[in-house]
Short mmCIF file of C-alpha atoms and ligand atoms in Angstrom, two decimals:
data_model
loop_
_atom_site.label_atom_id
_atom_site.label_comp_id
_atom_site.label_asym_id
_atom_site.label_seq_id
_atom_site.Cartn_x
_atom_site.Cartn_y
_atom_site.Cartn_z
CA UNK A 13 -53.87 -11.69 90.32
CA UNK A 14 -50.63 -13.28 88.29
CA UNK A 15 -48.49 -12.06 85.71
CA UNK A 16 -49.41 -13.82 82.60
CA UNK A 17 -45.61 -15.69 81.63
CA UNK A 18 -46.34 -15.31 78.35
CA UNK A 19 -46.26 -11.71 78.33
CA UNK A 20 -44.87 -9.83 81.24
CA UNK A 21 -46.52 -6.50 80.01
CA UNK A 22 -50.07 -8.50 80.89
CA UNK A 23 -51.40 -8.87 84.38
CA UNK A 24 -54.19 -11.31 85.06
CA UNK A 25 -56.99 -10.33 87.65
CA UNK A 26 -58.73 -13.44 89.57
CA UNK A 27 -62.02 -14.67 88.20
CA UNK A 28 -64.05 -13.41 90.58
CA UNK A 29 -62.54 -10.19 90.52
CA UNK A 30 -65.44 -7.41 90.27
CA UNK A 31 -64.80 -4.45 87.45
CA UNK A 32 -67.38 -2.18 87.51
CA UNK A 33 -68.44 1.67 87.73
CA UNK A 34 -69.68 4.08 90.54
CA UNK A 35 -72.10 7.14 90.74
CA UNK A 36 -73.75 8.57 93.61
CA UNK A 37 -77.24 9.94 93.84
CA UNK A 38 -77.52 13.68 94.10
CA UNK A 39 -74.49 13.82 91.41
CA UNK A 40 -76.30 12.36 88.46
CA UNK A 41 -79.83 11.99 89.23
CA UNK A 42 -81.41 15.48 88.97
CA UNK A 43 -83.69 17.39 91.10
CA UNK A 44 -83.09 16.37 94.29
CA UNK A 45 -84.46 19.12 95.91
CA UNK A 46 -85.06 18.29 99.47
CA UNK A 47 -81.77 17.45 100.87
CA UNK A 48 -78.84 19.73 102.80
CA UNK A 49 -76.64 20.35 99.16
CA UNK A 50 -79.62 21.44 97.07
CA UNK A 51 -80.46 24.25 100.25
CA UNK A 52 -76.56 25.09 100.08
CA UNK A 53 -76.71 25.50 96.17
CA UNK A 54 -80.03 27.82 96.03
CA UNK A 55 -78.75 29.72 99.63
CA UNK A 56 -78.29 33.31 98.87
CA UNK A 57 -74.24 34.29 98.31
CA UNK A 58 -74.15 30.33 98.10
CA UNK A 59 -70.43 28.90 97.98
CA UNK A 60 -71.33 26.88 95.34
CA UNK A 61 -70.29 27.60 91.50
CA UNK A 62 -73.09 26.03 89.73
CA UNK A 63 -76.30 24.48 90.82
CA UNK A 64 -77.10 20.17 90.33
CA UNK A 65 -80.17 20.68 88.27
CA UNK A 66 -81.26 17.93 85.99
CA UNK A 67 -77.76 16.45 86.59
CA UNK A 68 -77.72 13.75 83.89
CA UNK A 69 -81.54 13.04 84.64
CA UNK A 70 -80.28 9.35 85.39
CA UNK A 71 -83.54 9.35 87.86
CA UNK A 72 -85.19 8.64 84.48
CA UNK A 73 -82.29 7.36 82.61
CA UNK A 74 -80.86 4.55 84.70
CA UNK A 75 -82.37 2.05 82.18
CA UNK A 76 -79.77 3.55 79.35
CA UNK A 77 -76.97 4.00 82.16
CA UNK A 78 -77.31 0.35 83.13
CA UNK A 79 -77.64 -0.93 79.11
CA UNK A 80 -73.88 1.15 78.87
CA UNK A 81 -72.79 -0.61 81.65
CA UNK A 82 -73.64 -3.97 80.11
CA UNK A 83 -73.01 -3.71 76.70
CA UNK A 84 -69.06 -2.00 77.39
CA UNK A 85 -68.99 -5.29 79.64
CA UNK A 86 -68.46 -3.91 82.91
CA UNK A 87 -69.24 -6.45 86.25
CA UNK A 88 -70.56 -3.87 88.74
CA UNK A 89 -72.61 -1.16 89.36
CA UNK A 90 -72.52 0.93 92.12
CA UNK A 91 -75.23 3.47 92.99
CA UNK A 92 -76.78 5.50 95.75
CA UNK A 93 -80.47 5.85 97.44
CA UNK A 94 -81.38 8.96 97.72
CA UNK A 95 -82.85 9.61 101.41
CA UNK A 96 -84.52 12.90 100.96
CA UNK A 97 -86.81 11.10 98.29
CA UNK A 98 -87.10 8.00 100.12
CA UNK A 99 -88.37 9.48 103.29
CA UNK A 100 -89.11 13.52 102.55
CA UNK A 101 -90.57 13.87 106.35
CA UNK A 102 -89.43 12.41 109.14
CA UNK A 103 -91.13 8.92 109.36
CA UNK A 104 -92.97 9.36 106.05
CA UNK A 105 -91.66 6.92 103.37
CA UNK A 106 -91.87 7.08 99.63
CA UNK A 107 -93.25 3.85 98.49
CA UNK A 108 -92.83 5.13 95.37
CA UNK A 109 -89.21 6.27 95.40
CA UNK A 110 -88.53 2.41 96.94
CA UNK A 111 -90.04 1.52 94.23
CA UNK A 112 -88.04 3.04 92.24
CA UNK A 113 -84.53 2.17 93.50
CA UNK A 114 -85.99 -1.86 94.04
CA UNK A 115 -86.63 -1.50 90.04
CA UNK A 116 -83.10 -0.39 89.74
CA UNK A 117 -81.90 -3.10 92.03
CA UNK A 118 -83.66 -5.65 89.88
CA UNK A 119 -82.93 -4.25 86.71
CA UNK A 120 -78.97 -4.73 87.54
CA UNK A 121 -79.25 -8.04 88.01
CA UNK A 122 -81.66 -8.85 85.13
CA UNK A 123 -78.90 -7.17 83.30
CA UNK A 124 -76.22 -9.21 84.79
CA UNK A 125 -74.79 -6.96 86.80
CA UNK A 126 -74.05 -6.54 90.36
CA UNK A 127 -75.39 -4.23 92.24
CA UNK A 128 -73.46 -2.15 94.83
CA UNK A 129 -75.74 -0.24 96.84
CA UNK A 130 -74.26 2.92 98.73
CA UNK A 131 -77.50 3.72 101.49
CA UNK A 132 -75.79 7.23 102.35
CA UNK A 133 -73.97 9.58 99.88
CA UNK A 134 -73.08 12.65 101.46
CA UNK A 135 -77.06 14.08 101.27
CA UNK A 136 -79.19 14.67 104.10
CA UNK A 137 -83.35 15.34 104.34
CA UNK A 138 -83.94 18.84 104.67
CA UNK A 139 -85.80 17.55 107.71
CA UNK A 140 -82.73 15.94 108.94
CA UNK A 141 -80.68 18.77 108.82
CA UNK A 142 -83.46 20.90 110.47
CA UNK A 143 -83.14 18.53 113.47
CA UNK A 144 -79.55 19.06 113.70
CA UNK A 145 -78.05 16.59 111.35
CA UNK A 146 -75.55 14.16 111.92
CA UNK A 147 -74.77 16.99 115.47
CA UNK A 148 -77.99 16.36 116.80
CA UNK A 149 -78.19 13.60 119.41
CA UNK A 150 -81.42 11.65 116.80
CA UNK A 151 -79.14 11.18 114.14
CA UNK A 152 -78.00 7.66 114.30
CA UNK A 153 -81.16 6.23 115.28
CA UNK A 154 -82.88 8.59 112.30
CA UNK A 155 -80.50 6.94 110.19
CA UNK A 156 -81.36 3.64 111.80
CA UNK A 157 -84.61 4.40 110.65
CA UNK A 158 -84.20 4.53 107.01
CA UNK A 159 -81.53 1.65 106.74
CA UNK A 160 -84.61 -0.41 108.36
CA UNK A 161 -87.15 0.59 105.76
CA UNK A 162 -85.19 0.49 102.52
CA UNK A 163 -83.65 -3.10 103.80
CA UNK A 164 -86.45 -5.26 102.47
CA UNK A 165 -85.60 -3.98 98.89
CA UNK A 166 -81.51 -4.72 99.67
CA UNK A 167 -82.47 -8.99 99.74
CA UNK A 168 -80.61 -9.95 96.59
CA UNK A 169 -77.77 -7.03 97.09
CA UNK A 170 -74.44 -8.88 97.73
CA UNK A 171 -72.25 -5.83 98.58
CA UNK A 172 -73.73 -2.61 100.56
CA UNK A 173 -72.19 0.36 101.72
CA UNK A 174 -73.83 2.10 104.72
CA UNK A 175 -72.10 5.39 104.62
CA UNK A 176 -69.51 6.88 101.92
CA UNK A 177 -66.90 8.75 103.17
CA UNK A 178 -68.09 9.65 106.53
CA UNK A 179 -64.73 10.99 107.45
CA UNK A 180 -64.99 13.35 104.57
CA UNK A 181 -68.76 14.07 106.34
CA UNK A 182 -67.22 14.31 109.85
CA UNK A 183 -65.48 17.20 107.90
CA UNK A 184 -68.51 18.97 106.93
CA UNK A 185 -69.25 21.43 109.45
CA UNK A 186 -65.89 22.65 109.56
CA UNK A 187 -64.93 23.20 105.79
CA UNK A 188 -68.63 24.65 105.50
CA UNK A 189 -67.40 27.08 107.95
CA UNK A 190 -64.12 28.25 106.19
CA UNK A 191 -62.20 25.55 108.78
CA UNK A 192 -63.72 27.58 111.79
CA UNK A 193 -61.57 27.90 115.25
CA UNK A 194 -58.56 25.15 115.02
CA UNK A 195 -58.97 22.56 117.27
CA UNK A 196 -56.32 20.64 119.45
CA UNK A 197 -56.24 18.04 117.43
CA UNK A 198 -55.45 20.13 113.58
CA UNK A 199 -51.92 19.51 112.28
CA UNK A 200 -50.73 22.77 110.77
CA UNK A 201 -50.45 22.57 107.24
CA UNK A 202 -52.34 19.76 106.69
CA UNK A 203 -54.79 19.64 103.80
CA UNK A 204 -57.80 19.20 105.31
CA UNK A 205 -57.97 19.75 109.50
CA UNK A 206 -59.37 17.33 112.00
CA UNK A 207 -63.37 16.13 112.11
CA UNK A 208 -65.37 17.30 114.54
CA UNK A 209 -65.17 15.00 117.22
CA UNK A 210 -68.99 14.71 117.93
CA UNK A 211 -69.81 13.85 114.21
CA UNK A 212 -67.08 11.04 113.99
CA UNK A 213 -68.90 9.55 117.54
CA UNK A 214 -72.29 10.07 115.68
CA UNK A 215 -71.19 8.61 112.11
CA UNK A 216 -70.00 5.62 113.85
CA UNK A 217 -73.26 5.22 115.95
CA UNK A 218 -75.14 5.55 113.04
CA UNK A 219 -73.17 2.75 110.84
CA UNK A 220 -72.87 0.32 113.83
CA UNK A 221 -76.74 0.88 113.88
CA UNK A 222 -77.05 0.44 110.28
CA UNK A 223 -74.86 -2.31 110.05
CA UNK A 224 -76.95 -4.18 112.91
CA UNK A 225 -80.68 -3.69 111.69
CA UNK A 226 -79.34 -4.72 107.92
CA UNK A 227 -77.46 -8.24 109.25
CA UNK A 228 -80.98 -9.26 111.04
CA UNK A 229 -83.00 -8.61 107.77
CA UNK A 230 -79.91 -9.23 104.61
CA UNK A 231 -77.88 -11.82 105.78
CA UNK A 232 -76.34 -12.98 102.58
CA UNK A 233 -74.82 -9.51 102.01
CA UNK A 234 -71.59 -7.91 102.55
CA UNK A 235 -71.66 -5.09 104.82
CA UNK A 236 -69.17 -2.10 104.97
CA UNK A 237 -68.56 1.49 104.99
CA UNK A 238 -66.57 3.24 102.34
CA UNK A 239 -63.47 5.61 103.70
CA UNK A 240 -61.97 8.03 101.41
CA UNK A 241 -58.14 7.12 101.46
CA UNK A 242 -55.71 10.11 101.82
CA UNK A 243 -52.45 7.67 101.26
CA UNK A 244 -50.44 10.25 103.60
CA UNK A 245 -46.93 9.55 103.30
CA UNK A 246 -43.59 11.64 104.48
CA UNK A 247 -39.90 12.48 103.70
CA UNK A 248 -37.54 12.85 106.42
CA UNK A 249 -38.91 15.70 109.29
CA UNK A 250 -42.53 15.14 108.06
CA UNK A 251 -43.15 11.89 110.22
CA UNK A 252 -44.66 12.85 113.14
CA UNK A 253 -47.38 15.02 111.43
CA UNK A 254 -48.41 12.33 108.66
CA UNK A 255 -49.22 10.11 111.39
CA UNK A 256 -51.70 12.62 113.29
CA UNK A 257 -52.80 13.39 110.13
CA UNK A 258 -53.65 9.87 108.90
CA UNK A 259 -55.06 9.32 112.48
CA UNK A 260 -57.73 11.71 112.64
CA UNK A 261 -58.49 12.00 108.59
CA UNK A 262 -59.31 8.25 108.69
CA UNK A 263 -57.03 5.44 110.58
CA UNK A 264 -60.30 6.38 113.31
CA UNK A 265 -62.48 5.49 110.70
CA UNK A 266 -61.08 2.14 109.47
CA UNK A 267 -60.75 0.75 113.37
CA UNK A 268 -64.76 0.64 113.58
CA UNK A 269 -64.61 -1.78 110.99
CA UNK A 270 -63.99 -4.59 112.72
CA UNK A 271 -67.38 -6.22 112.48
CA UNK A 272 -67.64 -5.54 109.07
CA UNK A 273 -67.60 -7.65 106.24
CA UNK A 274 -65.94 -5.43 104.10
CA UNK A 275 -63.57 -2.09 103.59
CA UNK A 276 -64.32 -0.18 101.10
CA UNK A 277 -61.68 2.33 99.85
CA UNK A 278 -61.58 5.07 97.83
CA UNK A 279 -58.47 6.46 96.45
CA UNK A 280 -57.31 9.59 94.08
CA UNK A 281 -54.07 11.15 95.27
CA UNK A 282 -51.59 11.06 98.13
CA UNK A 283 -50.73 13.65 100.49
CA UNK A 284 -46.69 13.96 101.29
CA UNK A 285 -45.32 15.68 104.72
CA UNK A 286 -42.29 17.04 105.06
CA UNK A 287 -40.83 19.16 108.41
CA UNK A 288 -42.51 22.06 107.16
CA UNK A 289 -46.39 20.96 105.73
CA UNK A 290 -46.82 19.57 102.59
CA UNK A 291 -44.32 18.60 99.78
CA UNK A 292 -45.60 19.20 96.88
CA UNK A 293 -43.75 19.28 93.86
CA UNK A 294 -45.64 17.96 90.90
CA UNK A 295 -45.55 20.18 87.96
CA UNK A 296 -48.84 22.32 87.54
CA UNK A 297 -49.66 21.39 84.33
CA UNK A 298 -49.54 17.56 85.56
CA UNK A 299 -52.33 17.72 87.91
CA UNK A 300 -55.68 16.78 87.44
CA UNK A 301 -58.72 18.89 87.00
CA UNK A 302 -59.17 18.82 90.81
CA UNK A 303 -55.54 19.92 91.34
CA UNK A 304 -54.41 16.53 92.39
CA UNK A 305 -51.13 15.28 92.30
CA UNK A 306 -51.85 12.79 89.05
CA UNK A 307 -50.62 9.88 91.26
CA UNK A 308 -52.36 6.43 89.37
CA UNK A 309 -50.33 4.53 92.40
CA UNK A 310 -52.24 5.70 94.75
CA UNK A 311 -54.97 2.82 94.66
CA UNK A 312 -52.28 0.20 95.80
CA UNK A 313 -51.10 2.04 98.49
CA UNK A 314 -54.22 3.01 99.83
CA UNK A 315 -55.57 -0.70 99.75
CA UNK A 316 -52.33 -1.68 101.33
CA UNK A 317 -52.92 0.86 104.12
CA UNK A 318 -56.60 0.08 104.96
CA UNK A 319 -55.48 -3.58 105.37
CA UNK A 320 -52.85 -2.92 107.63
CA UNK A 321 -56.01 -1.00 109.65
CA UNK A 322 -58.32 -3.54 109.16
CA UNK A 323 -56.87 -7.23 108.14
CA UNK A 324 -60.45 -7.04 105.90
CA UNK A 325 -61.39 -7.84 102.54
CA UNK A 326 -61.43 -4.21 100.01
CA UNK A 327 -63.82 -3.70 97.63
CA UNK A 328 -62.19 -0.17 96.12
CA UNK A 329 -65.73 1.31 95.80
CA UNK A 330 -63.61 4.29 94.28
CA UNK A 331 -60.87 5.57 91.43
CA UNK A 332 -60.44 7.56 89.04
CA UNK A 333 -59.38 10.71 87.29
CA UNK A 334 -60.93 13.76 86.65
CA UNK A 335 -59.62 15.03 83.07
CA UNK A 336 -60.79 16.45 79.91
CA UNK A 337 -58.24 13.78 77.79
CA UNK A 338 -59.87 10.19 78.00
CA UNK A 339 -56.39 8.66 76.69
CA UNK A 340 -54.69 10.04 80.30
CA UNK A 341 -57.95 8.44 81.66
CA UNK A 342 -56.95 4.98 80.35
CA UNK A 343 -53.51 5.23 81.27
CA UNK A 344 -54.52 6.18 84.72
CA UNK A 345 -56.64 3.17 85.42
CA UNK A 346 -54.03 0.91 84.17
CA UNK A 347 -51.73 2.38 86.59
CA UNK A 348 -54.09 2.11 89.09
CA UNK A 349 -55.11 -1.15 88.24
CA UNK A 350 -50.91 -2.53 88.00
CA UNK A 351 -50.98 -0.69 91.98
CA UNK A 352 -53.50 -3.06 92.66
CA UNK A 353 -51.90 -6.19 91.06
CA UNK A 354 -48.94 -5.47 93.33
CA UNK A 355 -50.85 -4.70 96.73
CA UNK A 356 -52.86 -8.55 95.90
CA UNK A 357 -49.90 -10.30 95.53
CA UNK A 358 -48.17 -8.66 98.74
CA UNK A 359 -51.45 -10.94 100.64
CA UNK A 360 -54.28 -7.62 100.18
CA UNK A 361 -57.72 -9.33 99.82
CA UNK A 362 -59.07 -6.95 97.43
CA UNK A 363 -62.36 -8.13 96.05
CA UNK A 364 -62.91 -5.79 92.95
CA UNK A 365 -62.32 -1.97 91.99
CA UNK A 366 -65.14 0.23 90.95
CA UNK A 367 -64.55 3.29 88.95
CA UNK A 368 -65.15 6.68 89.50
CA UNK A 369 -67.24 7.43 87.72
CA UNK A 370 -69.52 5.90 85.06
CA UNK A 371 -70.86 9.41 84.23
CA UNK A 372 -69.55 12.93 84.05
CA UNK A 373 -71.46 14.13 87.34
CA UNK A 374 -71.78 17.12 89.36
CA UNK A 375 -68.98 17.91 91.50
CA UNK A 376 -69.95 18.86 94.36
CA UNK A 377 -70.63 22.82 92.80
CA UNK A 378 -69.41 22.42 89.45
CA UNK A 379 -69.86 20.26 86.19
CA UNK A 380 -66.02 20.91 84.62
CA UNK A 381 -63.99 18.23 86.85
CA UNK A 382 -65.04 15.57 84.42
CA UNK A 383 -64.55 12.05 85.94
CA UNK A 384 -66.51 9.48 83.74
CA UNK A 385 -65.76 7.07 81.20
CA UNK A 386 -69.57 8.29 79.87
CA UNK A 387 -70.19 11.71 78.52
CA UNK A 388 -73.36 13.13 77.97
CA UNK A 389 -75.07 16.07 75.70
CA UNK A 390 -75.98 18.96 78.59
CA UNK A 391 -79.33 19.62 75.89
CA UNK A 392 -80.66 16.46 74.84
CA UNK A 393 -79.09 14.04 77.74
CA UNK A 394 -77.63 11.49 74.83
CA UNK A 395 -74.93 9.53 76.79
CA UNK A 396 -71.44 9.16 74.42
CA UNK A 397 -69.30 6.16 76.47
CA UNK A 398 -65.85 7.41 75.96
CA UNK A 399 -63.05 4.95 74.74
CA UNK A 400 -62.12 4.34 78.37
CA UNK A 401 -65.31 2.87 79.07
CA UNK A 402 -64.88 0.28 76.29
CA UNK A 403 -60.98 -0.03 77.53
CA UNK A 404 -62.42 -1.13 81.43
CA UNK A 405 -64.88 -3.07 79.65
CA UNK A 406 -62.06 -5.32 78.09
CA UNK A 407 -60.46 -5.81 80.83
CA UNK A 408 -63.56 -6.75 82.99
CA UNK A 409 -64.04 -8.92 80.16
CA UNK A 410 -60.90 -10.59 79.61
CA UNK A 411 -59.95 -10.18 83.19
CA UNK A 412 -56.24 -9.21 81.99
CA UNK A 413 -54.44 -5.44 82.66
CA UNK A 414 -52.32 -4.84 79.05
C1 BGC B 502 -66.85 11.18 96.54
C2 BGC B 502 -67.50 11.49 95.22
C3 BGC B 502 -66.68 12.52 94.47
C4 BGC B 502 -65.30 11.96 94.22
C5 BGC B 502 -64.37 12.87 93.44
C6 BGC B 502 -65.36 11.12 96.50
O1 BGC B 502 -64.89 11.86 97.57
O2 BGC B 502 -67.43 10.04 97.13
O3 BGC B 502 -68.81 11.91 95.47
O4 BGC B 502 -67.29 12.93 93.29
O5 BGC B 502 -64.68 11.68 95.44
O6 BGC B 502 -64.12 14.05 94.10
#
């Protein structure tokens, strides 16, 4: 990226700089009712606030979803499979859900776009959890499985993400369990404590794996993980605890990336230490509707910090806001997108940035953190793209920042 002389208030991204949007599966598709979060939504006294439901029926809608994405003039789309449709028993594949998501594949790039394909999105077969999940000593090769079947549809798929986030899925089983016993390795007052240690060996397993059955059968594609990016900084006293933090939460994570082809990162907020936990003091009505620190910064740093790790190209596969005003959207993504600007021309290779996300989307448990540039009617499904979604267009169009 340069600054554009003519105007200093205008920053330039490089041609070949991707702009594009990202959803995951289970969060927009609907009724995917054979995986791990649809059993924790239904489970009786479930922790969950509101079940996924129809989600924004994109299962039937991606046609519309991908037209949006075209027409506002975004570059990239990023999406997940869905493994619990794909293979609903163990061994027993869908041909018609491949189907499916090699119709969506196509139907990106008959549209122009590029197609980032996520193969893992925090959802599990029912099956797979059954067998012990990502605990139980089959889950790599299980994975291994799937990656192998769904691989002949990835051919023309130039950018693919094995797992997202598996540090935030190392941290399943203990925020599913209230944070059970501490462990050796928790720093006290840390946001989130450490992963267990035999998920992080078998989410590593599992994306070597992955990564190895997909170079023998897509060569011509980029191969990566996705790591959600805490950007953990200190002030004076808070040192020593940011850096066990940011070990274990994903500095791990990034290190197995060294035969990749690709980072990707995936930044929202920071996290601050200071001697006695966290610092935080960002005004309450400032933070997001996650309770995040409203920190548009935090992109740069976190791109800045995963090449430090890794010396590899980014693609930030995530960013964004989740907020009820689209103007504090925009301004957000500028911000962002100015971090960014500043971590490329201090040498970061970052390859594009993907917003989070194209759609409002399920949450995780609830529908009111509302993160897209698209909206949609809850009754009739009608997507409304939001003026943000026409402001990343232009600039994925015009390649400039204003
Ligand atoms: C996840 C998304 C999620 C987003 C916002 C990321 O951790 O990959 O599924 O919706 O953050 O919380």
């Amino acid at each position: 990226m340069t600054h554009d002389p003519a105007d200093t208030m205008t920053l330039r991204l490089p041609d070949a700089f991707l702009i594009g949007a990202s959803t995951a599966a289970h969060q927009i598709e609907g009724g995917n009712v054979n995986n791990n979060f649809w059993a924790l939504e239904h489970r009786e006294n479930s922790p969950v606030e509101q079940v996924s439901g129809d989600a924004a029926d994109s299962y039937h809608r991606w046609r519309e979803d991908m037209d949006i994405v075209r027409d506002v003039g975004l570059d990239a789309y990023r999406f997940s499979l869905e493994w619990s449709r794909i293979e609903p028993a163990p061994g027993q594949f869908s041909r018609a859900a491949i189907a499916h998501y090699q119709r969506m594949i196509d139907g990106a790039l008959e549209r122009g776009i590029v197609p980032v394909v996520t193969l893992h999105h925090f959802t599990d077969p029912m099956w797979f959890t059954r067998e012990g999940g990502w605990k139980g000593s089959t889950g790599p090769e299980r994975f291994a499985r799937y990656v192998e079947a769904v691989a002949p549809i990835l051919q023309a798929v130039p950018w693919i993400v094995t797992i997202n986030e598996p540090n935030m899925v190392a941290l399943s089983a203990r925020l599913g369990s209230g944070g059970g016993e501490p462990v050796a390795d928790d720093v006290p007052g840390a946001p989130l404590p450490a992963p267990d240690r035999r998920l992080v060996e078998s989410l590593t397993a599992a994306h070597h794996a992955a990564c190895e059955r997909l170079r023998a059968s897509v060569p011509a594609s980029q191969i990566g993980w996705s790591i959600a990016s805490q950007v953990v900084r200190s002030v004076p006293g808070g040192e020593e605890s940011a850096a066990r933090f940011r070990d274990y939460i994903e500095d791990v994570f990034l290190r197995e990336c060294a035969d990749d082809d690709f980072v990707g990162v995936q930044s929202y907020t920071r996290n601050v230490f200071g001697p006695d936990g966290m610092v935080r003091d960002d005004p309450e009505d400032t933070r997001t509707l996650m309770g995040w620190e409203y920190w548009p910064d935090a992109v740069g740093e976190a791109v800045r910090d995963a090449h430090d790790v890794t010396g590899k190209p980014i693609l930030v596969t995530e960013n964004g806001i989740a907020t009820a005003d689209d103007s504090r959207r925009i301004d957000y993504t500028r911000g962002a997108l100015t971090s960014l600007v500043g971590a490329i021309d201090a040498g970061v290779d970052v390859r594009g940035y993907l917003h989070w996300s194209l759609l409002d989307n399920y949450e995780w448990g609830s529908y009111r953190p509302t993160f897209g540039l698209v909206a949609w009617e809850p009754e009739t499904f009608e997507r409304q793209p939001k003026p943000s979604a026409m402001w990343l267009g232009d600039v994925a169009r015009t390649h400039t920042v204003s």
